[in-house]
């Protein structure tokens, strides 16, 4: 019981610390506004994408400085930023088979 009581404050502290991080709130908008925002505000371009499921696509947006944004695009017409970072490096592409 004592371990449990010590764990609760630690979990609350960890949650508060995570909430103050750069992704405390998932940023969602219509896909059109999200794309405009990424292009104009962040000067980013979509550099990769892949199908996650029948109704969602994962996109990677990067800029010239190496900053990157991972966006989940949904068939319903909205998109959400789910991760972001820096020092993006593009791996070599596989030849078409």
mmCIF file with all atom_site columns, N, CA and C in Angstrom, residues 14-81:
data_model
loop_
_atom_site.group_PDB
_atom_site.id
_atom_site.type_symbol
_atom_site.label_atom_id
_atom_site.label_alt_id
_atom_site.label_comp_id
_atom_site.label_asym_id
_atom_site.label_entity_id
_atom_site.label_seq_id
_atom_site.pdbx_PDB_ins_code
_atom_site.Cartn_x
_atom_site.Cartn_y
_atom_site.Cartn_z
_atom_site.occupancy
_atom_site.B_iso_or_equiv
_atom_site.pdbx_formal_charge
_atom_site.auth_seq_id
_atom_site.auth_comp_id
_atom_site.auth_asym_id
_atom_site.auth_atom_id
_atom_site.pdbx_PDB_model_num
ATOM 1   N N  . UNK A 1 14 ? 4.596   13.362 -13.219 1.00 0.00 ? 14 UNK A N  1
ATOM 2   C CA . UNK A 1 14 ? 4.988   13.012 -14.587 1.00 0.00 ? 14 UNK A CA 1
ATOM 3   C C  . UNK A 1 14 ? 3.957   13.513 -15.578 1.00 0.00 ? 14 UNK A C  1
ATOM 4   N N  . UNK A 1 15 ? 2.683   13.414 -15.238 1.00 0.00 ? 15 UNK A N  1
ATOM 5   C CA . UNK A 1 15 ? 1.631   13.897 -16.124 1.00 0.00 ? 15 UNK A CA 1
ATOM 6   C C  . UNK A 1 15 ? 1.710   15.411 -16.279 1.00 0.00 ? 15 UNK A C  1
ATOM 7   N N  . UNK A 1 16 ? 1.967   16.109 -15.200 1.00 0.00 ? 16 UNK A N  1
ATOM 8   C CA . UNK A 1 16 ? 2.075   17.567 -15.258 1.00 0.00 ? 16 UNK A CA 1
ATOM 9   C C  . UNK A 1 16 ? 3.276   17.975 -16.094 1.00 0.00 ? 16 UNK A C  1
ATOM 10  N N  . UNK A 1 17 ? 4.380   17.257 -15.953 1.00 0.00 ? 17 UNK A N  1
ATOM 11  C CA . UNK A 1 17 ? 5.571   17.571 -16.739 1.00 0.00 ? 17 UNK A CA 1
ATOM 12  C C  . UNK A 1 17 ? 5.311   17.322 -18.217 1.00 0.00 ? 17 UNK A C  1
ATOM 13  N N  . UNK A 1 18 ? 4.646   16.226 -18.532 1.00 0.00 ? 18 UNK A N  1
ATOM 14  C CA . UNK A 1 18 ? 4.335   15.923 -19.927 1.00 0.00 ? 18 UNK A CA 1
ATOM 15  C C  . UNK A 1 18 ? 3.372   16.956 -20.496 1.00 0.00 ? 18 UNK A C  1
ATOM 16  N N  . UNK A 1 19 ? 2.451   17.432 -19.684 1.00 0.00 ? 19 UNK A N  1
ATOM 17  C CA . UNK A 1 19 ? 1.458   18.400 -20.162 1.00 0.00 ? 19 UNK A CA 1
ATOM 18  C C  . UNK A 1 19 ? 2.084   19.732 -20.521 1.00 0.00 ? 19 UNK A C  1
ATOM 19  N N  . UNK A 1 20 ? 3.247   20.036 -19.951 1.00 0.00 ? 20 UNK A N  1
ATOM 20  C CA . UNK A 1 20 ? 3.881   21.311 -20.270 1.00 0.00 ? 20 UNK A CA 1
ATOM 21  C C  . UNK A 1 20 ? 4.832   21.186 -21.456 1.00 0.00 ? 20 UNK A C  1
ATOM 22  N N  . UNK A 1 21 ? 4.975   19.983 -22.012 1.00 0.00 ? 21 UNK A N  1
ATOM 23  C CA . UNK A 1 21 ? 5.864   19.762 -23.148 1.00 0.00 ? 21 UNK A CA 1
ATOM 24  C C  . UNK A 1 21 ? 5.297   20.332 -24.434 1.00 0.00 ? 21 UNK A C  1
ATOM 25  N N  . UNK A 1 22 ? 6.074   20.241 -25.519 1.00 0.00 ? 22 UNK A N  1
ATOM 26  C CA . UNK A 1 22 ? 5.667   20.847 -26.775 1.00 0.00 ? 22 UNK A CA 1
ATOM 27  C C  . UNK A 1 22 ? 4.439   20.205 -27.409 1.00 0.00 ? 22 UNK A C  1
ATOM 28  N N  . UNK A 1 23 ? 4.110   18.992 -27.020 1.00 0.00 ? 23 UNK A N  1
ATOM 29  C CA . UNK A 1 23 ? 2.933   18.326 -27.584 1.00 0.00 ? 23 UNK A CA 1
ATOM 30  C C  . UNK A 1 23 ? 1.874   18.097 -26.522 1.00 0.00 ? 23 UNK A C  1
ATOM 31  N N  . UNK A 1 24 ? 1.756   19.040 -25.592 1.00 0.00 ? 24 UNK A N  1
ATOM 32  C CA . UNK A 1 24 ? 0.781   18.888 -24.516 1.00 0.00 ? 24 UNK A CA 1
ATOM 33  C C  . UNK A 1 24 ? -0.626  18.754 -25.080 1.00 0.00 ? 24 UNK A C  1
ATOM 34  N N  . UNK A 1 25 ? -0.923  19.491 -26.118 1.00 0.00 ? 25 UNK A N  1
ATOM 35  C CA . UNK A 1 25 ? -2.225  19.403 -26.763 1.00 0.00 ? 25 UNK A CA 1
ATOM 36  C C  . UNK A 1 25 ? -2.013  18.902 -28.175 1.00 0.00 ? 25 UNK A C  1
ATOM 37  N N  . UNK A 1 26 ? -2.749  17.877 -28.548 1.00 0.00 ? 26 UNK A N  1
ATOM 38  C CA . UNK A 1 26 ? -2.689  17.430 -29.927 1.00 0.00 ? 26 UNK A CA 1
ATOM 39  C C  . UNK A 1 26 ? -3.324  18.525 -30.774 1.00 0.00 ? 26 UNK A C  1
ATOM 40  N N  . UNK A 1 27 ? -2.640  18.934 -31.820 1.00 0.00 ? 27 UNK A N  1
ATOM 41  C CA . UNK A 1 27 ? -3.122  20.009 -32.668 1.00 0.00 ? 27 UNK A CA 1
ATOM 42  C C  . UNK A 1 27 ? -3.846  19.394 -33.850 1.00 0.00 ? 27 UNK A C  1
ATOM 43  N N  . UNK A 1 28 ? -5.144  19.660 -33.956 1.00 0.00 ? 28 UNK A N  1
ATOM 44  C CA . UNK A 1 28 ? -5.961  19.147 -35.047 1.00 0.00 ? 28 UNK A CA 1
ATOM 45  C C  . UNK A 1 28 ? -6.661  20.296 -35.752 1.00 0.00 ? 28 UNK A C  1
ATOM 46  N N  . UNK A 1 29 ? -6.901  20.122 -37.037 1.00 0.00 ? 29 UNK A N  1
ATOM 47  C CA . UNK A 1 29 ? -7.608  21.112 -37.828 1.00 0.00 ? 29 UNK A CA 1
ATOM 48  C C  . UNK A 1 29 ? -8.103  20.415 -39.087 1.00 0.00 ? 29 UNK A C  1
ATOM 49  N N  . UNK A 1 30 ? -8.841  21.138 -39.912 1.00 0.00 ? 30 UNK A N  1
ATOM 50  C CA . UNK A 1 30 ? -9.213  20.549 -41.192 1.00 0.00 ? 30 UNK A CA 1
ATOM 51  C C  . UNK A 1 30 ? -7.930  20.311 -41.968 1.00 0.00 ? 30 UNK A C  1
ATOM 52  N N  . UNK A 1 31 ? -7.941  19.333 -42.839 1.00 0.00 ? 31 UNK A N  1
ATOM 53  C CA . UNK A 1 31 ? -6.732  19.003 -43.584 1.00 0.00 ? 31 UNK A CA 1
ATOM 54  C C  . UNK A 1 31 ? -6.251  20.193 -44.404 1.00 0.00 ? 31 UNK A C  1
ATOM 55  N N  . UNK A 1 32 ? -7.153  20.910 -45.025 1.00 0.00 ? 32 UNK A N  1
ATOM 56  C CA . UNK A 1 32 ? -6.770  22.071 -45.836 1.00 0.00 ? 32 UNK A CA 1
ATOM 57  C C  . UNK A 1 32 ? -6.073  23.132 -44.986 1.00 0.00 ? 32 UNK A C  1
ATOM 58  N N  . UNK A 1 33 ? -6.652  23.471 -43.828 1.00 0.00 ? 33 UNK A N  1
ATOM 59  C CA . UNK A 1 33 ? -6.025  24.484 -42.957 1.00 0.00 ? 33 UNK A CA 1
ATOM 60  C C  . UNK A 1 33 ? -4.707  23.973 -42.385 1.00 0.00 ? 33 UNK A C  1
ATOM 61  N N  . UNK A 1 34 ? -4.644  22.672 -42.055 1.00 0.00 ? 34 UNK A N  1
ATOM 62  C CA . UNK A 1 34 ? -3.405  22.102 -41.523 1.00 0.00 ? 34 UNK A CA 1
ATOM 63  C C  . UNK A 1 34 ? -2.290  22.217 -42.561 1.00 0.00 ? 34 UNK A C  1
ATOM 64  N N  . UNK A 1 35 ? -2.590  21.878 -43.810 1.00 0.00 ? 35 UNK A N  1
ATOM 65  C CA . UNK A 1 35 ? -1.583  21.974 -44.864 1.00 0.00 ? 35 UNK A CA 1
ATOM 66  C C  . UNK A 1 35 ? -1.136  23.418 -45.059 1.00 0.00 ? 35 UNK A C  1
ATOM 67  N N  . UNK A 1 36 ? -2.072  24.355 -45.064 1.00 0.00 ? 36 UNK A N  1
ATOM 68  C CA . UNK A 1 36 ? -1.722  25.769 -45.215 1.00 0.00 ? 36 UNK A CA 1
ATOM 69  C C  . UNK A 1 36 ? -0.843  26.237 -44.066 1.00 0.00 ? 36 UNK A C  1
ATOM 70  N N  . UNK A 1 37 ? -1.189  25.811 -42.869 1.00 0.00 ? 37 UNK A N  1
ATOM 71  C CA . UNK A 1 37 ? -0.422  26.176 -41.675 1.00 0.00 ? 37 UNK A CA 1
ATOM 72  C C  . UNK A 1 37 ? 1.011   25.643 -41.748 1.00 0.00 ? 37 UNK A C  1
ATOM 73  N N  . UNK A 1 38 ? 1.137   24.368 -42.148 1.00 0.00 ? 38 UNK A N  1
ATOM 74  C CA . UNK A 1 38 ? 2.466   23.764 -42.242 1.00 0.00 ? 38 UNK A CA 1
ATOM 75  C C  . UNK A 1 38 ? 3.303   24.441 -43.321 1.00 0.00 ? 38 UNK A C  1
ATOM 76  N N  . UNK A 1 39 ? 2.677   24.769 -44.442 1.00 0.00 ? 39 UNK A N  1
ATOM 77  C CA . UNK A 1 39 ? 3.406   25.394 -45.552 1.00 0.00 ? 39 UNK A CA 1
ATOM 78  C C  . UNK A 1 39 ? 3.797   26.836 -45.251 1.00 0.00 ? 39 UNK A C  1
ATOM 79  N N  . UNK A 1 40 ? 2.880   27.612 -44.693 1.00 0.00 ? 40 UNK A N  1
ATOM 80  C CA . UNK A 1 40 ? 3.162   29.041 -44.504 1.00 0.00 ? 40 UNK A CA 1
ATOM 81  C C  . UNK A 1 40 ? 3.861   29.342 -43.185 1.00 0.00 ? 40 UNK A C  1
ATOM 82  N N  . UNK A 1 41 ? 3.366   28.800 -42.093 1.00 0.00 ? 41 UNK A N  1
ATOM 83  C CA . UNK A 1 41 ? 3.942   29.114 -40.784 1.00 0.00 ? 41 UNK A CA 1
ATOM 84  C C  . UNK A 1 41 ? 5.260   28.394 -40.549 1.00 0.00 ? 41 UNK A C  1
ATOM 85  N N  . UNK A 1 42 ? 5.318   27.114 -40.897 1.00 0.00 ? 42 UNK A N  1
ATOM 86  C CA . UNK A 1 42 ? 6.527   26.335 -40.641 1.00 0.00 ? 42 UNK A CA 1
ATOM 87  C C  . UNK A 1 42 ? 7.413   26.194 -41.867 1.00 0.00 ? 42 UNK A C  1
ATOM 88  N N  . UNK A 1 43 ? 6.982   26.695 -43.004 1.00 0.00 ? 43 UNK A N  1
ATOM 89  C CA . UNK A 1 43 ? 7.674   26.529 -44.288 1.00 0.00 ? 43 UNK A CA 1
ATOM 90  C C  . UNK A 1 43 ? 8.098   25.079 -44.515 1.00 0.00 ? 43 UNK A C  1
ATOM 91  N N  . UNK A 1 44 ? 7.178   24.171 -44.238 1.00 0.00 ? 44 UNK A N  1
ATOM 92  C CA . UNK A 1 44 ? 7.436   22.740 -44.380 1.00 0.00 ? 44 UNK A CA 1
ATOM 93  C C  . UNK A 1 44 ? 6.782   22.213 -45.653 1.00 0.00 ? 44 UNK A C  1
ATOM 94  N N  . UNK A 1 45 ? 7.324   21.092 -46.131 1.00 0.00 ? 45 UNK A N  1
ATOM 95  C CA . UNK A 1 45 ? 6.765   20.406 -47.281 1.00 0.00 ? 45 UNK A CA 1
ATOM 96  C C  . UNK A 1 45 ? 6.552   18.942 -46.926 1.00 0.00 ? 45 UNK A C  1
ATOM 97  N N  . UNK A 1 46 ? 5.518   18.334 -47.508 1.00 0.00 ? 46 UNK A N  1
ATOM 98  C CA . UNK A 1 46 ? 5.285   16.904 -47.267 1.00 0.00 ? 46 UNK A CA 1
ATOM 99  C C  . UNK A 1 46 ? 6.363   16.135 -48.017 1.00 0.00 ? 46 UNK A C  1
ATOM 100 N N  . UNK A 1 47 ? 7.128   15.334 -47.276 1.00 0.00 ? 47 UNK A N  1
ATOM 101 C CA . UNK A 1 47 ? 8.229   14.597 -47.883 1.00 0.00 ? 47 UNK A CA 1
ATOM 102 C C  . UNK A 1 47 ? 8.025   13.093 -47.892 1.00 0.00 ? 47 UNK A C  1
ATOM 103 N N  . UNK A 1 48 ? 7.036   12.618 -47.136 1.00 0.00 ? 48 UNK A N  1
ATOM 104 C CA . UNK A 1 48 ? 6.755   11.174 -47.119 1.00 0.00 ? 48 UNK A CA 1
ATOM 105 C C  . UNK A 1 48 ? 5.338   10.947 -46.619 1.00 0.00 ? 48 UNK A C  1
ATOM 106 N N  . UNK A 1 49 ? 4.759   9.847  -47.033 1.00 0.00 ? 49 UNK A N  1
ATOM 107 C CA . UNK A 1 49 ? 3.440   9.477  -46.534 1.00 0.00 ? 49 UNK A CA 1
ATOM 108 C C  . UNK A 1 49 ? 3.242   7.978  -46.700 1.00 0.00 ? 49 UNK A C  1
ATOM 109 N N  . UNK A 1 50 ? 2.343   7.438  -45.911 1.00 0.00 ? 50 UNK A N  1
ATOM 110 C CA . UNK A 1 50 ? 2.029   6.017  -45.997 1.00 0.00 ? 50 UNK A CA 1
ATOM 111 C C  . UNK A 1 50 ? 0.679   5.736  -45.378 1.00 0.00 ? 50 UNK A C  1
ATOM 112 N N  . UNK A 1 51 ? 0.005   4.746  -45.914 1.00 0.00 ? 51 UNK A N  1
ATOM 113 C CA . UNK A 1 51 ? -1.321  4.405  -45.429 1.00 0.00 ? 51 UNK A CA 1
ATOM 114 C C  . UNK A 1 51 ? -1.213  3.657  -44.100 1.00 0.00 ? 51 UNK A C  1
ATOM 115 N N  . UNK A 1 52 ? -1.933  4.125  -43.108 1.00 0.00 ? 52 UNK A N  1
ATOM 116 C CA . UNK A 1 52 ? -1.958  3.473  -41.793 1.00 0.00 ? 52 UNK A CA 1
ATOM 117 C C  . UNK A 1 52 ? -3.128  2.518  -41.713 1.00 0.00 ? 52 UNK A C  1
ATOM 118 N N  . UNK A 1 53 ? -4.271  2.943  -42.227 1.00 0.00 ? 53 UNK A N  1
ATOM 119 C CA . UNK A 1 53 ? -5.469  2.109  -42.247 1.00 0.00 ? 53 UNK A CA 1
ATOM 120 C C  . UNK A 1 53 ? -6.340  2.588  -43.398 1.00 0.00 ? 53 UNK A C  1
ATOM 121 N N  . UNK A 1 54 ? -7.509  1.997  -43.528 1.00 0.00 ? 54 UNK A N  1
ATOM 122 C CA . UNK A 1 54 ? -8.400  2.382  -44.627 1.00 0.00 ? 54 UNK A CA 1
ATOM 123 C C  . UNK A 1 54 ? -8.839  3.834  -44.543 1.00 0.00 ? 54 UNK A C  1
ATOM 124 N N  . UNK A 1 55 ? -8.801  4.414  -43.350 1.00 0.00 ? 55 UNK A N  1
ATOM 125 C CA . UNK A 1 55 ? -9.265  5.798  -43.214 1.00 0.00 ? 55 UNK A CA 1
ATOM 126 C C  . UNK A 1 55 ? -8.228  6.751  -42.638 1.00 0.00 ? 55 UNK A C  1
ATOM 127 N N  . UNK A 1 56 ? -6.941  6.369  -42.647 1.00 0.00 ? 56 UNK A N  1
ATOM 128 C CA . UNK A 1 56 ? -5.917  7.297  -42.144 1.00 0.00 ? 56 UNK A CA 1
ATOM 129 C C  . UNK A 1 56 ? -4.583  7.105  -42.865 1.00 0.00 ? 56 UNK A C  1
ATOM 130 N N  . UNK A 1 57 ? -3.907  8.231  -43.047 1.00 0.00 ? 57 UNK A N  1
ATOM 131 C CA . UNK A 1 57 ? -2.602  8.272  -43.706 1.00 0.00 ? 57 UNK A CA 1
ATOM 132 C C  . UNK A 1 57 ? -1.636  9.018  -42.796 1.00 0.00 ? 57 UNK A C  1
ATOM 133 N N  . UNK A 1 58 ? -0.436  8.505  -42.663 1.00 0.00 ? 58 UNK A N  1
ATOM 134 C CA . UNK A 1 58 ? 0.619   9.171  -41.906 1.00 0.00 ? 58 UNK A CA 1
ATOM 135 C C  . UNK A 1 58 ? 1.452   9.989  -42.884 1.00 0.00 ? 58 UNK A C  1
ATOM 136 N N  . UNK A 1 59 ? 1.722   11.241 -42.529 1.00 0.00 ? 59 UNK A N  1
ATOM 137 C CA . UNK A 1 59 ? 2.533   12.119 -43.376 1.00 0.00 ? 59 UNK A CA 1
ATOM 138 C C  . UNK A 1 59 ? 3.706   12.674 -42.573 1.00 0.00 ? 59 UNK A C  1
ATOM 139 N N  . UNK A 1 60 ? 4.837   12.808 -43.237 1.00 0.00 ? 60 UNK A N  1
ATOM 140 C CA . UNK A 1 60 ? 5.992   13.471 -42.642 1.00 0.00 ? 60 UNK A CA 1
ATOM 141 C C  . UNK A 1 60 ? 6.218   14.767 -43.398 1.00 0.00 ? 60 UNK A C  1
ATOM 142 N N  . UNK A 1 61 ? 6.235   15.865 -42.660 1.00 0.00 ? 61 UNK A N  1
ATOM 143 C CA . UNK A 1 61 ? 6.493   17.194 -43.219 1.00 0.00 ? 61 UNK A CA 1
ATOM 144 C C  . UNK A 1 61 ? 7.837   17.661 -42.683 1.00 0.00 ? 61 UNK A C  1
ATOM 145 N N  . UNK A 1 62 ? 8.695   18.181 -43.559 1.00 0.00 ? 62 UNK A N  1
ATOM 146 C CA . UNK A 1 62 ? 10.015  18.646 -43.141 1.00 0.00 ? 62 UNK A CA 1
ATOM 147 C C  . UNK A 1 62 ? 10.287  20.032 -43.712 1.00 0.00 ? 62 UNK A C  1
ATOM 148 N N  . UNK A 1 63 ? 11.255  20.716 -43.103 1.00 0.00 ? 63 UNK A N  1
ATOM 149 C CA . UNK A 1 63 ? 11.686  22.003 -43.635 1.00 0.00 ? 63 UNK A CA 1
ATOM 150 C C  . UNK A 1 63 ? 13.178  21.948 -43.929 1.00 0.00 ? 63 UNK A C  1
ATOM 151 N N  . UNK A 1 64 ? 13.727  23.022 -44.452 1.00 0.00 ? 64 UNK A N  1
ATOM 152 C CA . UNK A 1 64 ? 15.140  23.072 -44.839 1.00 0.00 ? 64 UNK A CA 1
ATOM 153 C C  . UNK A 1 64 ? 16.103  22.985 -43.663 1.00 0.00 ? 64 UNK A C  1
ATOM 154 N N  . UNK A 1 65 ? 15.643  23.315 -42.470 1.00 0.00 ? 65 UNK A N  1
ATOM 155 C CA . UNK A 1 65 ? 16.495  23.277 -41.273 1.00 0.00 ? 65 UNK A CA 1
ATOM 156 C C  . UNK A 1 65 ? 16.592  21.872 -40.678 1.00 0.00 ? 65 UNK A C  1
ATOM 157 N N  . UNK A 1 66 ? 15.724  20.946 -41.137 1.00 0.00 ? 66 UNK A N  1
ATOM 158 C CA . UNK A 1 66 ? 15.722  19.593 -40.598 1.00 0.00 ? 66 UNK A CA 1
ATOM 159 C C  . UNK A 1 66 ? 14.650  19.373 -39.547 1.00 0.00 ? 66 UNK A C  1
ATOM 160 N N  . UNK A 1 67 ? 13.800  20.379 -39.304 1.00 0.00 ? 67 UNK A N  1
ATOM 161 C CA . UNK A 1 67 ? 12.673  20.187 -38.389 1.00 0.00 ? 67 UNK A CA 1
ATOM 162 C C  . UNK A 1 67 ? 11.651  19.296 -39.092 1.00 0.00 ? 67 UNK A C  1
ATOM 163 N N  . UNK A 1 68 ? 10.946  18.472 -38.332 1.00 0.00 ? 68 UNK A N  1
ATOM 164 C CA . UNK A 1 68 ? 9.958   17.575 -38.925 1.00 0.00 ? 68 UNK A CA 1
ATOM 165 C C  . UNK A 1 68 ? 8.688   17.546 -38.095 1.00 0.00 ? 68 UNK A C  1
ATOM 166 N N  . UNK A 1 69 ? 7.581   17.228 -38.772 1.00 0.00 ? 69 UNK A N  1
ATOM 167 C CA . UNK A 1 69 ? 6.267   17.124 -38.145 1.00 0.00 ? 69 UNK A CA 1
ATOM 168 C C  . UNK A 1 69 ? 5.604   15.859 -38.669 1.00 0.00 ? 69 UNK A C  1
ATOM 169 N N  . UNK A 1 70 ? 5.089   15.044 -37.771 1.00 0.00 ? 70 UNK A N  1
ATOM 170 C CA . UNK A 1 70 ? 4.363   13.827 -38.133 1.00 0.00 ? 70 UNK A CA 1
ATOM 171 C C  . UNK A 1 70 ? 2.871   14.131 -38.022 1.00 0.00 ? 70 UNK A C  1
ATOM 172 N N  . UNK A 1 71 ? 2.159   13.987 -39.128 1.00 0.00 ? 71 UNK A N  1
ATOM 173 C CA . UNK A 1 71 ? 0.746   14.338 -39.194 1.00 0.00 ? 71 UNK A CA 1
ATOM 174 C C  . UNK A 1 71 ? -0.069  13.095 -39.520 1.00 0.00 ? 71 UNK A C  1
ATOM 175 N N  . UNK A 1 72 ? -1.176  12.914 -38.821 1.00 0.00 ? 72 UNK A N  1
ATOM 176 C CA . UNK A 1 72 ? -2.126  11.857 -39.138 1.00 0.00 ? 72 UNK A CA 1
ATOM 177 C C  . UNK A 1 72 ? -3.280  12.505 -39.881 1.00 0.00 ? 72 UNK A C  1
ATOM 178 N N  . UNK A 1 73 ? -3.499  12.083 -41.114 1.00 0.00 ? 73 UNK A N  1
ATOM 179 C CA . UNK A 1 73 ? -4.585  12.615 -41.942 1.00 0.00 ? 73 UNK A CA 1
ATOM 180 C C  . UNK A 1 73 ? -5.711  11.584 -41.968 1.00 0.00 ? 73 UNK A C  1
ATOM 181 N N  . UNK A 1 74 ? -6.925  12.048 -41.680 1.00 0.00 ? 74 UNK A N  1
ATOM 182 C CA . UNK A 1 74 ? -8.083  11.155 -41.608 1.00 0.00 ? 74 UNK A CA 1
ATOM 183 C C  . UNK A 1 74 ? -9.025  11.388 -42.789 1.00 0.00 ? 74 UNK A C  1
ATOM 184 N N  . UNK A 1 75 ? -9.691  10.333 -43.226 1.00 0.00 ? 75 UNK A N  1
ATOM 185 C CA . UNK A 1 75 ? -10.619 10.400 -44.354 1.00 0.00 ? 75 UNK A CA 1
ATOM 186 C C  . UNK A 1 75 ? -11.781 11.345 -44.078 1.00 0.00 ? 75 UNK A C  1
ATOM 187 N N  . UNK A 1 76 ? -12.095 11.586 -42.832 1.00 0.00 ? 76 UNK A N  1
ATOM 188 C CA . UNK A 1 76 ? -13.201 12.477 -42.469 1.00 0.00 ? 76 UNK A CA 1
ATOM 189 C C  . UNK A 1 76 ? -12.903 13.933 -42.812 1.00 0.00 ? 76 UNK A C  1
ATOM 190 N N  . UNK A 1 77 ? -11.642 14.235 -43.179 1.00 0.00 ? 77 UNK A N  1
ATOM 191 C CA . UNK A 1 77 ? -11.314 15.597 -43.590 1.00 0.00 ? 77 UNK A CA 1
ATOM 192 C C  . UNK A 1 77 ? -10.527 16.401 -42.590 1.00 0.00 ? 77 UNK A C  1
ATOM 193 N N  . UNK A 1 78 ? -10.062 15.777 -41.520 1.00 0.00 ? 78 UNK A N  1
ATOM 194 C CA . UNK A 1 78 ? -9.237  16.504 -40.560 1.00 0.00 ? 78 UNK A CA 1
ATOM 195 C C  . UNK A 1 78 ? -7.869  15.842 -40.435 1.00 0.00 ? 78 UNK A C  1
ATOM 196 N N  . UNK A 1 79 ? -6.917  16.591 -39.903 1.00 0.00 ? 79 UNK A N  1
ATOM 197 C CA . UNK A 1 79 ? -5.555  16.110 -39.700 1.00 0.00 ? 79 UNK A CA 1
ATOM 198 C C  . UNK A 1 79 ? -5.074  16.553 -38.328 1.00 0.00 ? 79 UNK A C  1
ATOM 199 N N  . UNK A 1 80 ? -4.190  15.748 -37.739 1.00 0.00 ? 80 UNK A N  1
ATOM 200 C CA . UNK A 1 80 ? -3.656  16.050 -36.406 1.00 0.00 ? 80 UNK A CA 1
ATOM 201 C C  . UNK A 1 80 ? -2.144  15.889 -36.399 1.00 0.00 ? 80 UNK A C  1
ATOM 202 N N  . UNK A 1 81 ? -1.458  16.838 -35.769 1.00 0.00 ? 81 UNK A N  1
ATOM 203 C CA . UNK A 1 81 ? -0.024  16.702 -35.530 1.00 0.00 ? 81 UNK A CA 1
ATOM 204 C C  . UNK A 1 81 ? 0.130   15.769 -34.336 1.00 0.00 ? 81 UNK A C  1
#
